[in-house]
Structure formats: structure tokens, C-alpha cells
């Protein structure tokens, strides 16, 4: 485990923004930082910021969210101690690439957690980060395509320095239980260095996504970190339910499943994915 005892900085330090800006080695992501003690949702706040070229890479962080949003209309419980952050992108790529934003968000988190704690997280398609089969982080990608200047907000909800008992009682996460970095490591994690690491890795993957052909590398990196392959899996898509085994991730980011009737199905639209143990 890497420790920065001398620099242990929590979100409420008055100079948090200045320290983060000084530490960050990125060219766009995190260059503009909004930090709040309390917000309903960093995701919603980010969406209301007026769209402009300079908004790309802006981040919004809140110590507490009162109405944190999860996928498919779920509530995201966001007490103090977690990392609740949204990052704004103004991408000039096709909407088909949006699924890859979920992949790179999750990959950035997995690599940053490994750098800071040496814990090996696993990925669940398309955007969950797991430790010992429990969810430690979820990624939410919201898209506004109303005008020709697309705005995409990536929300990262990372259970960092909190107790899972404060969230598990309220969870509505399919069959997944929650865990937290604090519980997995046995101590608090320095959020400043965690955020720095996530943002730097995110920029690296985002640049890879922008260069043509790198989506295959992103898929390969994602596959390396996932233990879904070969496992019995159920995918819910509205009223439909597909049962089978995961065999691959397709070039367009779809989950490729061999269904129990022997047919192969690419899943891109889904409401929930459940891996059976
Ligand atoms: C999921 O359902 O797995 C995604 C959860 C995403 C939660 C984050 S916390 C920061 C941002 N603000 C929100 O309201 N939601 C996202």
C-alpha cells in the first residue's frame, strides 16, 4: 500500500482545489474544478453548466449528495467520505462510441485504485467496479445531444472512506452487495491522490479513445480486468431476459453471450446484468 501520511488531505481541506490543481498532470481534464460541500447531484449540476468549448474536462465534486443518481433511475447513496464526482466531455466522436466512455471510466478507476492501494479490482460489463464480487464503484454516463455541441457527463461514484452498512441497507443494485475502499484496506484513503490518479488515467484512456483504432485496445484492457467470461449470466432488457454465458466483448462494445439455446447474442441495450456464482 502506498501512503502519503504527510499529505493526508480530505475533501474538506480549504486548499483542496489548489493542491489538486498543482498535483494534476493532465492537459484538459480537471483544469477547472467545482467543489461543493453538498449538492443534490454532481451529475445534474454538471449538466446545467453552460456549454462552451472550455467546459471540456471540467470536474464537479461534492462531499455529500442528497439525491445522487445511479443507473436506470436508481438512487445513489452518497454520504460524506465517498468520492462523488462528475467529469464533463465535449466529444467530437460519434454517439456509437459513448459506450466506450463507460469502459474508460471504469478502467481509470480500477488502475487508480491499484496504484493507491494495490487492490486488484474486477470489472462487470459495462461499468461496475468490483472487489471480491462486491460493488465499490459505478459509472454513469449522461448525454445531452440537443444541439450540435454534444455534452457528455461521466459520473463516478466511488465508495471510498465510508462504511458499507451506511449504504447496503438502502441499496437497489440487483444482486450486488456494496463494499468500500476503507473496509477493503482497513484504513482511510487519501482522496486527493485518488482523484489525481483517476483523472490522469482517464485522460490517457480518453486520448486513446479519440485516436482511431484504439477502441480495440480499450476492449482488450477491459477484458483483462473482467472475470465475467465463461460465467453463467442473466441479462435483463426491459421485459426480456437472456440467460447464458459471456463469451466476448464485440468491437462495438456489446456483451457477446452464448445463450442456453446455443445461439449467440450481442447485448448492447440492457437494464441489468447479473452474474451467477
Ligand atoms: C451506477 O448506478 O452504478 C452509477 C452510479 C453513479 C453515481 C455517481 S456519484 C457522482 C455522480 N453524481 C450522481 O448523481 N451520480 C454519479
PDB file of C-alpha atoms and ligand atoms in Angstrom:
ATOM      1  CA  UNK A   1       0.000   0.000   0.000  1.00  0.00           C
ATOM      2  CA  UNK A   2       1.249   3.487  -0.802  1.00  0.00           C
ATOM      3  CA  UNK A   3       0.844   6.041   1.977  1.00  0.00           C
ATOM      4  CA  UNK A   4       1.131   9.767   1.906  1.00  0.00           C
ATOM      5  CA  UNK A   5       0.725  10.350   5.624  1.00  0.00           C
ATOM      6  CA  UNK A   6       2.340  13.760   5.456  1.00  0.00           C
ATOM      7  CA  UNK A   7      -0.098  14.845   2.822  1.00  0.00           C
ATOM      8  CA  UNK A   8      -3.267  13.191   4.056  1.00  0.00           C
ATOM      9  CA  UNK A   9      -5.845  15.594   2.751  1.00  0.00           C
ATOM     10  CA  UNK A  10      -9.558  15.137   2.982  1.00  0.00           C
ATOM     11  CA  UNK A  11     -12.142  16.769   0.821  1.00  0.00           C
ATOM     12  CA  UNK A  12     -12.923  19.490   3.330  1.00  0.00           C
ATOM     13  CA  UNK A  13      -9.403  20.956   3.392  1.00  0.00           C
ATOM     14  CA  UNK A  14      -9.715  24.598   2.371  1.00  0.00           C
ATOM     15  CA  UNK A  15      -6.836  24.299  -0.099  1.00  0.00           C
ATOM     16  CA  UNK A  16      -8.015  21.047  -1.666  1.00  0.00           C
ATOM     17  CA  UNK A  17      -8.642  22.633  -5.071  1.00  0.00           C
ATOM     18  CA  UNK A  18      -5.272  24.361  -5.156  1.00  0.00           C
ATOM     19  CA  UNK A  19      -3.446  21.191  -4.130  1.00  0.00           C
ATOM     20  CA  UNK A  20      -5.275  19.133  -6.728  1.00  0.00           C
ATOM     21  CA  UNK A  21      -4.549  21.670  -9.474  1.00  0.00           C
ATOM     22  CA  UNK A  22      -0.847  21.703  -8.566  1.00  0.00           C
ATOM     23  CA  UNK A  23      -0.572  17.922  -8.474  1.00  0.00           C
ATOM     24  CA  UNK A  24      -2.546  17.130 -11.632  1.00  0.00           C
ATOM     25  CA  UNK A  25      -0.516  16.161 -14.688  1.00  0.00           C
ATOM     26  CA  UNK A  26      -3.292  16.454 -17.276  1.00  0.00           C
ATOM     27  CA  UNK A  27      -3.761  18.823 -20.165  1.00  0.00           C
ATOM     28  CA  UNK A  28      -7.567  19.239 -20.096  1.00  0.00           C
ATOM     29  CA  UNK A  29      -9.257  17.023 -17.524  1.00  0.00           C
ATOM     30  CA  UNK A  30      -9.541  18.677 -14.116  1.00  0.00           C
ATOM     31  CA  UNK A  31      -8.270  22.063 -15.273  1.00  0.00           C
ATOM     32  CA  UNK A  32     -11.475  23.579 -13.949  1.00  0.00           C
ATOM     33  CA  UNK A  33     -12.770  22.286 -10.615  1.00  0.00           C
ATOM     34  CA  UNK A  34     -16.107  22.882  -8.856  1.00  0.00           C
ATOM     35  CA  UNK A  35     -16.031  21.625  -5.265  1.00  0.00           C
ATOM     36  CA  UNK A  36     -19.142  21.637  -3.047  1.00  0.00           C
ATOM     37  CA  UNK A  37     -19.882  20.587   0.494  1.00  0.00           C
ATOM     38  CA  UNK A  38     -23.317  19.448  -0.564  1.00  0.00           C
ATOM     39  CA  UNK A  39     -25.209  19.078  -3.842  1.00  0.00           C
ATOM     40  CA  UNK A  40     -28.274  17.155  -4.920  1.00  0.00           C
ATOM     41  CA  UNK A  41     -26.224  15.500  -7.649  1.00  0.00           C
ATOM     42  CA  UNK A  42     -22.876  16.421  -9.246  1.00  0.00           C
ATOM     43  CA  UNK A  43     -24.270  14.903 -12.431  1.00  0.00           C
ATOM     44  CA  UNK A  44     -27.250  17.265 -12.547  1.00  0.00           C
ATOM     45  CA  UNK A  45     -25.105  20.278 -11.612  1.00  0.00           C
ATOM     46  CA  UNK A  46     -22.617  19.475 -14.399  1.00  0.00           C
ATOM     47  CA  UNK A  47     -25.474  19.222 -16.897  1.00  0.00           C
ATOM     48  CA  UNK A  48     -26.711  22.716 -16.003  1.00  0.00           C
ATOM     49  CA  UNK A  49     -23.344  24.425 -16.612  1.00  0.00           C
ATOM     50  CA  UNK A  50     -23.499  26.472 -19.830  1.00  0.00           C
ATOM     51  CA  UNK A  51     -21.950  24.527 -22.666  1.00  0.00           C
ATOM     52  CA  UNK A  52     -18.807  26.023 -24.133  1.00  0.00           C
ATOM     53  CA  UNK A  53     -15.547  24.787 -25.609  1.00  0.00           C
ATOM     54  CA  UNK A  54     -13.723  25.492 -22.317  1.00  0.00           C
ATOM     55  CA  UNK A  55     -16.121  23.270 -20.363  1.00  0.00           C
ATOM     56  CA  UNK A  56     -14.413  20.138 -21.671  1.00  0.00           C
ATOM     57  CA  UNK A  57     -12.585  18.426 -18.794  1.00  0.00           C
ATOM     58  CA  UNK A  58     -14.356  20.404 -16.042  1.00  0.00           C
ATOM     59  CA  UNK A  59     -14.974  18.362 -12.906  1.00  0.00           C
ATOM     60  CA  UNK A  60     -17.651  18.725 -10.229  1.00  0.00           C
ATOM     61  CA  UNK A  61     -17.124  17.120  -6.816  1.00  0.00           C
ATOM     62  CA  UNK A  62     -19.450  17.104  -3.805  1.00  0.00           C
ATOM     63  CA  UNK A  63     -18.684  15.922  -0.291  1.00  0.00           C
ATOM     64  CA  UNK A  64     -22.297  14.793   0.105  1.00  0.00           C
ATOM     65  CA  UNK A  65     -25.029  14.252  -2.498  1.00  0.00           C
ATOM     66  CA  UNK A  66     -28.615  14.486  -1.317  1.00  0.00           C
ATOM     67  CA  UNK A  67     -30.146  12.998  -4.451  1.00  0.00           C
ATOM     68  CA  UNK A  68     -27.289  11.049  -6.048  1.00  0.00           C
ATOM     69  CA  UNK A  69     -28.338   9.290  -9.256  1.00  0.00           C
ATOM     70  CA  UNK A  70     -27.495   5.744 -10.250  1.00  0.00           C
ATOM     71  CA  UNK A  71     -28.226   3.926 -13.497  1.00  0.00           C
ATOM     72  CA  UNK A  72     -31.777   3.237 -14.661  1.00  0.00           C
ATOM     73  CA  UNK A  73     -33.323   5.758 -12.301  1.00  0.00           C
ATOM     74  CA  UNK A  74     -31.832   4.251  -9.173  1.00  0.00           C
ATOM     75  CA  UNK A  75     -30.803   6.316  -6.173  1.00  0.00           C
ATOM     76  CA  UNK A  76     -27.075   6.510  -5.389  1.00  0.00           C
ATOM     77  CA  UNK A  77     -26.499   6.788  -1.648  1.00  0.00           C
ATOM     78  CA  UNK A  78     -23.737   9.383  -1.230  1.00  0.00           C
ATOM     79  CA  UNK A  79     -22.690  10.043   2.368  1.00  0.00           C
ATOM     80  CA  UNK A  80     -19.603  12.019   3.416  1.00  0.00           C
ATOM     81  CA  UNK A  81     -16.357  10.158   2.826  1.00  0.00           C
ATOM     82  CA  UNK A  82     -17.183   8.864  -0.648  1.00  0.00           C
ATOM     83  CA  UNK A  83     -15.896  10.208  -3.917  1.00  0.00           C
ATOM     84  CA  UNK A  84     -18.823  11.678  -5.823  1.00  0.00           C
ATOM     85  CA  UNK A  85     -17.503  13.302  -8.971  1.00  0.00           C
ATOM     86  CA  UNK A  86     -18.691  14.206 -12.468  1.00  0.00           C
ATOM     87  CA  UNK A  87     -16.471  14.972 -15.448  1.00  0.00           C
ATOM     88  CA  UNK A  88     -17.702  16.915 -18.463  1.00  0.00           C
ATOM     89  CA  UNK A  89     -16.679  15.962 -22.008  1.00  0.00           C
ATOM     90  CA  UNK A  90     -17.458  17.741 -25.238  1.00  0.00           C
ATOM     91  CA  UNK A  91     -16.517  14.939 -27.592  1.00  0.00           C
ATOM     92  CA  UNK A  92     -16.390  15.142 -31.338  1.00  0.00           C
ATOM     93  CA  UNK A  93     -16.856  11.455 -31.924  1.00  0.00           C
ATOM     94  CA  UNK A  94     -19.939   9.512 -32.955  1.00  0.00           C
ATOM     95  CA  UNK A  95     -22.578   8.539 -30.391  1.00  0.00           C
ATOM     96  CA  UNK A  96     -21.691   4.891 -31.071  1.00  0.00           C
ATOM     97  CA  UNK A  97     -18.517   5.495 -29.072  1.00  0.00           C
ATOM     98  CA  UNK A  98     -20.364   6.525 -25.942  1.00  0.00           C
ATOM     99  CA  UNK A  99     -20.336   3.000 -24.546  1.00  0.00           C
ATOM    100  CA  UNK A 100     -16.539   3.234 -24.508  1.00  0.00           C
ATOM    101  CA  UNK A 101     -16.751   6.169 -22.107  1.00  0.00           C
ATOM    102  CA  UNK A 102     -18.211   3.802 -19.532  1.00  0.00           C
ATOM    103  CA  UNK A 103     -15.339   1.402 -20.171  1.00  0.00           C
ATOM    104  CA  UNK A 104     -12.635   4.053 -19.821  1.00  0.00           C
ATOM    105  CA  UNK A 105     -14.218   5.495 -16.667  1.00  0.00           C
ATOM    106  CA  UNK A 106     -14.193   2.056 -15.063  1.00  0.00           C
ATOM    107  CA  UNK A 107     -10.658   1.303 -16.299  1.00  0.00           C
ATOM    108  CA  UNK A 108      -9.340   4.608 -14.921  1.00  0.00           C
ATOM    109  CA  UNK A 109     -10.867   3.813 -11.524  1.00  0.00           C
ATOM    110  CA  UNK A 110      -9.501   0.238 -11.469  1.00  0.00           C
ATOM    111  CA  UNK A 111      -5.980   1.390 -12.347  1.00  0.00           C
ATOM    112  CA  UNK A 112      -6.058   4.273  -9.858  1.00  0.00           C
ATOM    113  CA  UNK A 113      -7.274   2.010  -7.043  1.00  0.00           C
ATOM    114  CA  UNK A 114      -4.456  -0.398  -7.855  1.00  0.00           C
ATOM    115  CA  UNK A 115      -1.885   2.402  -7.864  1.00  0.00           C
ATOM    116  CA  UNK A 116      -3.006   3.732  -4.499  1.00  0.00           C
ATOM    117  CA  UNK A 117      -3.959   0.560  -2.602  1.00  0.00           C
ATOM    118  CA  UNK A 118      -2.504  -2.348  -4.637  1.00  0.00           C
ATOM    119  CA  UNK A 119      -6.007  -3.895  -4.654  1.00  0.00           C
ATOM    120  CA  UNK A 120      -6.946  -5.722  -7.873  1.00  0.00           C
ATOM    121  CA  UNK A 121     -10.492  -4.753  -8.774  1.00  0.00           C
ATOM    122  CA  UNK A 122     -12.566  -6.574 -11.375  1.00  0.00           C
ATOM    123  CA  UNK A 123     -14.939  -5.160 -13.971  1.00  0.00           C
ATOM    124  CA  UNK A 124     -18.520  -6.094 -14.636  1.00  0.00           C
ATOM    125  CA  UNK A 125     -19.919  -5.072 -18.021  1.00  0.00           C
ATOM    126  CA  UNK A 126     -20.282  -2.314 -18.811  1.00  0.00           C
ATOM    127  CA  UNK A 127     -19.451  -0.027 -15.903  1.00  0.00           C
ATOM    128  CA  UNK A 128     -19.257  -1.627 -12.465  1.00  0.00           C
ATOM    129  CA  UNK A 129     -16.041  -1.919 -10.467  1.00  0.00           C
ATOM    130  CA  UNK A 130     -15.975  -4.822  -8.035  1.00  0.00           C
ATOM    131  CA  UNK A 131     -13.768  -6.004  -5.193  1.00  0.00           C
ATOM    132  CA  UNK A 132     -14.367  -9.615  -4.142  1.00  0.00           C
ATOM    133  CA  UNK A 133     -17.621  -9.616  -6.131  1.00  0.00           C
ATOM    134  CA  UNK A 134     -18.965  -6.586  -4.266  1.00  0.00           C
ATOM    135  CA  UNK A 135     -19.514  -3.221  -5.913  1.00  0.00           C
ATOM    136  CA  UNK A 136     -17.108  -0.462  -4.912  1.00  0.00           C
ATOM    137  CA  UNK A 137     -17.784   1.955  -7.774  1.00  0.00           C
ATOM    138  CA  UNK A 138     -20.321   2.657 -10.505  1.00  0.00           C
ATOM    139  CA  UNK A 139     -20.030   4.855 -13.568  1.00  0.00           C
ATOM    140  CA  UNK A 140     -22.970   6.778 -15.007  1.00  0.00           C
ATOM    141  CA  UNK A 141     -22.797   8.438 -18.416  1.00  0.00           C
ATOM    142  CA  UNK A 142     -25.411  11.091 -19.209  1.00  0.00           C
ATOM    143  CA  UNK A 143     -25.607  12.541 -22.682  1.00  0.00           C
ATOM    144  CA  UNK A 144     -27.124  15.765 -23.966  1.00  0.00           C
ATOM    145  CA  UNK A 145     -27.328  15.726 -27.749  1.00  0.00           C
ATOM    146  CA  UNK A 146     -29.872  18.517 -28.054  1.00  0.00           C
ATOM    147  CA  UNK A 147     -27.687  20.837 -30.063  1.00  0.00           C
ATOM    148  CA  UNK A 148     -24.729  20.090 -32.254  1.00  0.00           C
ATOM    149  CA  UNK A 149     -22.336  20.745 -29.355  1.00  0.00           C
ATOM    150  CA  UNK A 150     -22.674  17.422 -27.610  1.00  0.00           C
ATOM    151  CA  UNK A 151     -22.210  17.398 -23.869  1.00  0.00           C
ATOM    152  CA  UNK A 152     -21.474  14.218 -22.002  1.00  0.00           C
ATOM    153  CA  UNK A 153     -21.202  13.942 -18.247  1.00  0.00           C
ATOM    154  CA  UNK A 154     -19.441  10.966 -16.706  1.00  0.00           C
ATOM    155  CA  UNK A 155     -20.319  10.389 -13.061  1.00  0.00           C
ATOM    156  CA  UNK A 156     -18.030   8.375 -10.839  1.00  0.00           C
ATOM    157  CA  UNK A 157     -19.490   7.090  -7.585  1.00  0.00           C
ATOM    158  CA  UNK A 158     -16.711   5.506  -5.558  1.00  0.00           C
ATOM    159  CA  UNK A 159     -17.351   4.175  -2.072  1.00  0.00           C
ATOM    160  CA  UNK A 160     -14.077   5.355  -0.578  1.00  0.00           C
ATOM    161  CA  UNK A 161     -13.948   6.295   3.114  1.00  0.00           C
ATOM    162  CA  UNK A 162     -17.381   5.104   4.204  1.00  0.00           C
ATOM    163  CA  UNK A 163     -18.862   2.048   5.940  1.00  0.00           C
ATOM    164  CA  UNK A 164     -20.806  -0.270   3.671  1.00  0.00           C
ATOM    165  CA  UNK A 165     -23.501  -0.567   6.374  1.00  0.00           C
ATOM    166  CA  UNK A 166     -24.404   3.060   5.623  1.00  0.00           C
ATOM    167  CA  UNK A 167     -25.236   2.167   2.037  1.00  0.00           C
ATOM    168  CA  UNK A 168     -26.103  -1.534   1.863  1.00  0.00           C
ATOM    169  CA  UNK A 169     -29.379  -1.041   3.737  1.00  0.00           C
ATOM    170  CA  UNK A 170     -30.594   1.318   1.029  1.00  0.00           C
ATOM    171  CA  UNK A 171     -29.189  -0.479  -1.972  1.00  0.00           C
ATOM    172  CA  UNK A 172     -31.123  -1.439  -5.008  1.00  0.00           C
ATOM    173  CA  UNK A 173     -28.293  -2.882  -7.045  1.00  0.00           C
ATOM    174  CA  UNK A 174     -29.643  -6.145  -8.426  1.00  0.00           C
ATOM    175  CA  UNK A 175     -27.878  -8.996  -6.620  1.00  0.00           C
ATOM    176  CA  UNK A 176     -24.711  -6.967  -5.888  1.00  0.00           C
ATOM    177  CA  UNK A 177     -23.696  -6.017  -2.373  1.00  0.00           C
ATOM    178  CA  UNK A 178     -21.591  -2.912  -1.807  1.00  0.00           C
ATOM    179  CA  UNK A 179     -18.127  -2.632  -0.367  1.00  0.00           C
ATOM    180  CA  UNK A 180     -15.869   0.334   0.322  1.00  0.00           C
ATOM    181  CA  UNK A 181     -12.156   1.051  -0.059  1.00  0.00           C
ATOM    182  CA  UNK A 182     -11.903   1.821   3.642  1.00  0.00           C
ATOM    183  CA  UNK A 183     -13.223  -1.638   4.515  1.00  0.00           C
ATOM    184  CA  UNK A 184     -11.088  -3.439   1.952  1.00  0.00           C
ATOM    185  CA  UNK A 185      -7.894  -1.601   3.043  1.00  0.00           C
ATOM    186  CA  UNK A 186      -8.616  -1.268   6.750  1.00  0.00           C
ATOM    187  CA  UNK A 187      -7.899   2.465   6.679  1.00  0.00           C
ATOM    188  CA  UNK A 188      -8.939   5.726   5.069  1.00  0.00           C
ATOM    189  CA  UNK A 189      -7.670   6.524   1.588  1.00  0.00           C
ATOM    190  CA  UNK A 190      -6.319   9.911   0.606  1.00  0.00           C
ATOM    191  CA  UNK A 191      -8.949  11.273  -1.750  1.00  0.00           C
ATOM    192  CA  UNK A 192      -6.640  13.903  -3.211  1.00  0.00           C
ATOM    193  CA  UNK A 193      -4.246  11.335  -4.636  1.00  0.00           C
ATOM    194  CA  UNK A 194      -7.085   9.049  -5.619  1.00  0.00           C
ATOM    195  CA  UNK A 195      -8.742  11.812  -7.648  1.00  0.00           C
ATOM    196  CA  UNK A 196      -5.416  12.847  -9.205  1.00  0.00           C
ATOM    197  CA  UNK A 197      -4.740   9.283 -10.274  1.00  0.00           C
ATOM    198  CA  UNK A 198      -8.259   8.701 -11.664  1.00  0.00           C
ATOM    199  CA  UNK A 199      -8.188  11.911 -13.709  1.00  0.00           C
ATOM    200  CA  UNK A 200      -4.733  11.278 -15.162  1.00  0.00           C
ATOM    201  CA  UNK A 201      -5.678   7.757 -16.179  1.00  0.00           C
ATOM    202  CA  UNK A 202      -8.978   8.968 -17.577  1.00  0.00           C
ATOM    203  CA  UNK A 203      -7.203  11.467 -19.797  1.00  0.00           C
ATOM    204  CA  UNK A 204      -4.835   8.761 -21.022  1.00  0.00           C
ATOM    205  CA  UNK A 205      -7.744   6.491 -21.988  1.00  0.00           C
ATOM    206  CA  UNK A 206      -9.757   9.365 -23.428  1.00  0.00           C
ATOM    207  CA  UNK A 207      -6.869  10.267 -25.737  1.00  0.00           C
ATOM    208  CA  UNK A 208      -6.698   6.594 -26.746  1.00  0.00           C
ATOM    209  CA  UNK A 209     -10.421   6.671 -27.496  1.00  0.00           C
ATOM    210  CA  UNK A 210     -10.029   9.721 -29.705  1.00  0.00           C
ATOM    211  CA  UNK A 211      -7.315   8.129 -31.811  1.00  0.00           C
ATOM    212  CA  UNK A 212      -8.827   5.815 -34.371  1.00  0.00           C
ATOM    213  CA  UNK A 213      -8.412   2.120 -33.771  1.00  0.00           C
ATOM    214  CA  UNK A 214      -7.651   2.395 -30.080  1.00  0.00           C
ATOM    215  CA  UNK A 215     -11.120   1.127 -29.115  1.00  0.00           C
ATOM    216  CA  UNK A 216      -9.790  -2.412 -29.602  1.00  0.00           C
ATOM    217  CA  UNK A 217      -7.006  -1.717 -27.098  1.00  0.00           C
ATOM    218  CA  UNK A 218      -9.593  -0.375 -24.675  1.00  0.00           C
ATOM    219  CA  UNK A 219     -11.684  -3.528 -25.101  1.00  0.00           C
ATOM    220  CA  UNK A 220      -8.596  -5.703 -24.532  1.00  0.00           C
ATOM    221  CA  UNK A 221      -7.652  -3.808 -21.364  1.00  0.00           C
ATOM    222  CA  UNK A 222     -11.241  -4.109 -20.185  1.00  0.00           C
ATOM    223  CA  UNK A 223     -11.335  -7.862 -20.882  1.00  0.00           C
ATOM    224  CA  UNK A 224      -8.119  -8.392 -18.912  1.00  0.00           C
ATOM    225  CA  UNK A 225      -9.791  -6.926 -15.840  1.00  0.00           C
ATOM    226  CA  UNK A 226     -13.042  -8.851 -16.067  1.00  0.00           C
ATOM    227  CA  UNK A 227     -13.933 -12.225 -14.632  1.00  0.00           C
ATOM    228  CA  UNK A 228     -17.305 -12.444 -16.386  1.00  0.00           C
ATOM    229  CA  UNK A 229     -16.120 -14.709 -19.163  1.00  0.00           C
ATOM    230  CA  UNK A 230     -17.478 -18.232 -19.020  1.00  0.00           C
ATOM    231  CA  UNK A 231     -19.718 -17.410 -16.048  1.00  0.00           C
ATOM    232  CA  UNK A 232     -23.443 -18.056 -16.046  1.00  0.00           C
ATOM    233  CA  UNK A 233     -25.024 -14.664 -16.649  1.00  0.00           C
ATOM    234  CA  UNK A 234     -28.532 -13.256 -16.917  1.00  0.00           C
ATOM    235  CA  UNK A 235     -29.199 -10.024 -18.783  1.00  0.00           C
ATOM    236  CA  UNK A 236     -32.472  -8.171 -18.340  1.00  0.00           C
ATOM    237  CA  UNK A 237     -33.651  -5.917 -21.137  1.00  0.00           C
ATOM    238  CA  UNK A 238     -36.991  -4.408 -20.217  1.00  0.00           C
ATOM    239  CA  UNK A 239     -39.373  -7.359 -20.056  1.00  0.00           C
ATOM    240  CA  UNK A 240     -36.933  -9.672 -21.819  1.00  0.00           C
ATOM    241  CA  UNK A 241     -34.431 -11.885 -20.041  1.00  0.00           C
ATOM    242  CA  UNK A 242     -31.443 -13.615 -21.676  1.00  0.00           C
ATOM    243  CA  UNK A 243     -29.624 -16.449 -19.940  1.00  0.00           C
ATOM    244  CA  UNK A 244     -26.290 -17.910 -20.960  1.00  0.00           C
ATOM    245  CA  UNK A 245     -22.544 -17.426 -20.694  1.00  0.00           C
ATOM    246  CA  UNK A 246     -20.446 -14.395 -21.575  1.00  0.00           C
ATOM    247  CA  UNK A 247     -18.012 -15.235 -24.366  1.00  0.00           C
ATOM    248  CA  UNK A 248     -16.629 -11.911 -25.568  1.00  0.00           C
ATOM    249  CA  UNK A 249     -16.911  -8.145 -25.902  1.00  0.00           C
ATOM    250  CA  UNK A 250     -17.670  -7.159 -29.518  1.00  0.00           C
ATOM    251  CA  UNK A 251     -15.881  -4.383 -31.405  1.00  0.00           C
ATOM    252  CA  UNK A 252     -18.813  -2.045 -30.780  1.00  0.00           C
ATOM    253  CA  UNK A 253     -18.609  -2.693 -27.034  1.00  0.00           C
ATOM    254  CA  UNK A 254     -21.566  -5.119 -26.916  1.00  0.00           C
ATOM    255  CA  UNK A 255     -21.553  -8.027 -24.469  1.00  0.00           C
ATOM    256  CA  UNK A 256     -21.449 -11.244 -26.513  1.00  0.00           C
ATOM    257  CA  UNK A 257     -23.367 -14.093 -24.906  1.00  0.00           C
ATOM    258  CA  UNK A 258     -23.876 -17.689 -25.826  1.00  0.00           C
ATOM    259  CA  UNK A 259     -27.460 -18.282 -24.782  1.00  0.00           C
ATOM    260  CA  UNK A 260     -28.782 -21.506 -23.281  1.00  0.00           C
ATOM    261  CA  UNK A 261     -30.419 -22.408 -26.639  1.00  0.00           C
ATOM    262  CA  UNK A 262     -26.960 -22.315 -28.291  1.00  0.00           C
ATOM    263  CA  UNK A 263     -27.492 -19.040 -30.173  1.00  0.00           C
ATOM    264  CA  UNK A 264     -25.065 -16.125 -29.850  1.00  0.00           C
ATOM    265  CA  UNK A 265     -26.443 -12.710 -28.964  1.00  0.00           C
ATOM    266  CA  UNK A 266     -24.801  -9.279 -28.826  1.00  0.00           C
ATOM    267  CA  UNK A 267     -26.228  -7.297 -25.940  1.00  0.00           C
ATOM    268  CA  UNK A 268     -25.990  -3.541 -26.131  1.00  0.00           C
ATOM    269  CA  UNK A 269     -29.271  -2.441 -24.556  1.00  0.00           C
ATOM    270  CA  UNK A 270     -29.945  -3.839 -21.123  1.00  0.00           C
ATOM    271  CA  UNK A 271     -31.352  -2.849 -17.808  1.00  0.00           C
ATOM    272  CA  UNK A 272     -29.402  -5.164 -15.568  1.00  0.00           C
ATOM    273  CA  UNK A 273     -26.720  -7.816 -15.750  1.00  0.00           C
ATOM    274  CA  UNK A 274     -26.475 -10.498 -13.115  1.00  0.00           C
ATOM    275  CA  UNK A 275     -23.518 -12.875 -12.854  1.00  0.00           C
ATOM    276  CA  UNK A 276     -24.374 -16.171 -11.167  1.00  0.00           C
ATOM    277  CA  UNK A 277     -21.791 -17.695  -8.839  1.00  0.00           C
TER     278      UNK A 277
HETATM  279  C1  LIG B   1     -24.397   3.177 -11.028  1.00  0.00           C
HETATM  280  O1  LIG B   1     -25.630   3.072 -10.937  1.00  0.00           O
HETATM  281  O2  LIG B   1     -23.660   2.193 -10.894  1.00  0.00           O
HETATM  282  C2  LIG B   1     -23.762   4.507 -11.346  1.00  0.00           C
HETATM  283  C3  LIG B   1     -23.625   5.363 -10.104  1.00  0.00           C
HETATM  284  C4  LIG B   1     -23.005   6.722 -10.379  1.00  0.00           C
HETATM  285  C5  LIG B   1     -23.001   7.602  -9.162  1.00  0.00           C
HETATM  286  C6  LIG B   1     -22.267   8.899  -9.404  1.00  0.00           C
HETATM  287  S1  LIG B   1     -21.822   9.762  -7.932  1.00  0.00           S
HETATM  288  C7  LIG B   1     -21.318  11.136  -8.874  1.00  0.00           C
HETATM  289  C8  LIG B   1     -22.352  11.312  -9.968  1.00  0.00           C
HETATM  290  N1  LIG B   1     -23.481  12.071  -9.478  1.00  0.00           N
HETATM  291  C9  LIG B   1     -24.592  11.358  -9.432  1.00  0.00           C
HETATM  292  O3  LIG B   1     -25.701  11.793  -9.041  1.00  0.00           O
HETATM  293  N2  LIG B   1     -24.365  10.112  -9.871  1.00  0.00           N
HETATM  294  C10 LIG B   1     -22.987   9.936 -10.260  1.00  0.00           C
END
